[in-house]
Amino acid sequence: MERKTDKELAVEATIEYIKSWNAAEHTSAATTEDFTNALKKIYSTIHALDNM
């Protein structure tokens, strides 16, 4: 099985994060800007793990 890239992991994690956000009570639905911002942060975090 091939190892997933940082980008693939970031997209998968962001999707799960947004699904959780949208499922929470008393929150408004996530916007495309929310998704993009989360994706950038999550990708940056995952990518930084290689340097630890």
PDB file of C-alpha atoms in Angstrom:
ATOM      1  CA  MET A   1       0.000   0.000   0.000  1.00  0.00           C
ATOM      2  CA  GLU A   2       1.318   3.439  -0.949  1.00  0.00           C
ATOM      3  CA  ARG A   3       1.971   6.049   1.697  1.00  0.00           C
ATOM      4  CA  LYS A   4      -0.391   9.027   1.452  1.00  0.00           C
ATOM      5  CA  THR A   5       1.077  12.419   0.730  1.00  0.00           C
ATOM      6  CA  ASP A   6       0.840  15.332   3.134  1.00  0.00           C
ATOM      7  CA  LYS A   7      -1.696  16.923   0.788  1.00  0.00           C
ATOM      8  CA  GLU A   8      -3.895  13.828   0.746  1.00  0.00           C
ATOM      9  CA  LEU A   9      -3.783  13.559   4.530  1.00  0.00           C
ATOM     10  CA  ALA A  10      -4.586  17.255   4.897  1.00  0.00           C
ATOM     11  CA  VAL A  11      -7.618  17.042   2.605  1.00  0.00           C
ATOM     12  CA  GLU A  12      -8.961  13.989   4.444  1.00  0.00           C
ATOM     13  CA  ALA A  13      -8.431  15.600   7.860  1.00  0.00           C
ATOM     14  CA  THR A  14     -10.033  18.847   6.715  1.00  0.00           C
ATOM     15  CA  ILE A  15     -13.087  17.046   5.379  1.00  0.00           C
ATOM     16  CA  GLU A  16     -13.549  15.291   8.725  1.00  0.00           C
ATOM     17  CA  TYR A  17     -13.028  18.566  10.591  1.00  0.00           C
ATOM     18  CA  ILE A  18     -15.672  20.356   8.491  1.00  0.00           C
ATOM     19  CA  LYS A  19     -18.104  17.436   8.849  1.00  0.00           C
ATOM     20  CA  SER A  20     -17.692  17.650  12.615  1.00  0.00           C
ATOM     21  CA  TRP A  21     -18.103  21.432  12.567  1.00  0.00           C
ATOM     22  CA  ASN A  22     -21.318  21.187  10.526  1.00  0.00           C
ATOM     23  CA  ALA A  23     -22.714  18.478  12.804  1.00  0.00           C
ATOM     24  CA  ALA A  24     -22.234  20.544  15.963  1.00  0.00           C
ATOM     25  CA  GLU A  25     -25.281  22.218  17.416  1.00  0.00           C
ATOM     26  CA  HIS A  26     -25.519  26.002  17.574  1.00  0.00           C
ATOM     27  CA  THR A  27     -22.988  26.619  14.818  1.00  0.00           C
ATOM     28  CA  SER A  28     -23.487  27.999  11.347  1.00  0.00           C
ATOM     29  CA  ALA A  29     -22.430  25.916   8.377  1.00  0.00           C
ATOM     30  CA  ALA A  30     -18.796  26.134   7.394  1.00  0.00           C
ATOM     31  CA  THR A  31     -18.055  28.290   4.366  1.00  0.00           C
ATOM     32  CA  THR A  32     -15.598  27.659   1.566  1.00  0.00           C
ATOM     33  CA  GLU A  33     -13.319  30.194   3.257  1.00  0.00           C
ATOM     34  CA  ASP A  34     -13.522  28.177   6.493  1.00  0.00           C
ATOM     35  CA  PHE A  35     -12.577  25.045   4.540  1.00  0.00           C
ATOM     36  CA  THR A  36      -9.662  26.764   2.814  1.00  0.00           C
ATOM     37  CA  ASN A  37      -8.319  28.233   6.051  1.00  0.00           C
ATOM     38  CA  ALA A  38      -8.613  24.889   7.846  1.00  0.00           C
ATOM     39  CA  LEU A  39      -6.922  23.092   4.958  1.00  0.00           C
ATOM     40  CA  LYS A  40      -3.976  25.510   5.005  1.00  0.00           C
ATOM     41  CA  LYS A  41      -3.516  25.150   8.777  1.00  0.00           C
ATOM     42  CA  ILE A  42      -3.899  21.371   8.775  1.00  0.00           C
ATOM     43  CA  TYR A  43      -1.533  20.943   5.820  1.00  0.00           C
ATOM     44  CA  SER A  44       1.040  23.177   7.489  1.00  0.00           C
ATOM     45  CA  THR A  45       0.789  21.165  10.703  1.00  0.00           C
ATOM     46  CA  ILE A  46       1.061  17.779   8.968  1.00  0.00           C
ATOM     47  CA  HIS A  47       3.971  18.972   6.838  1.00  0.00           C
ATOM     48  CA  ALA A  48       5.788  20.281   9.944  1.00  0.00           C
ATOM     49  CA  LEU A  49       5.603  16.833  11.562  1.00  0.00           C
ATOM     50  CA  ASP A  50       8.289  15.609   9.147  1.00  0.00           C
ATOM     51  CA  ASN A  51      10.724  18.053  10.745  1.00  0.00           C
ATOM     52  CA  MET A  52      10.146  16.931  14.313  1.00  0.00           C
TER      53      MET A  52
END
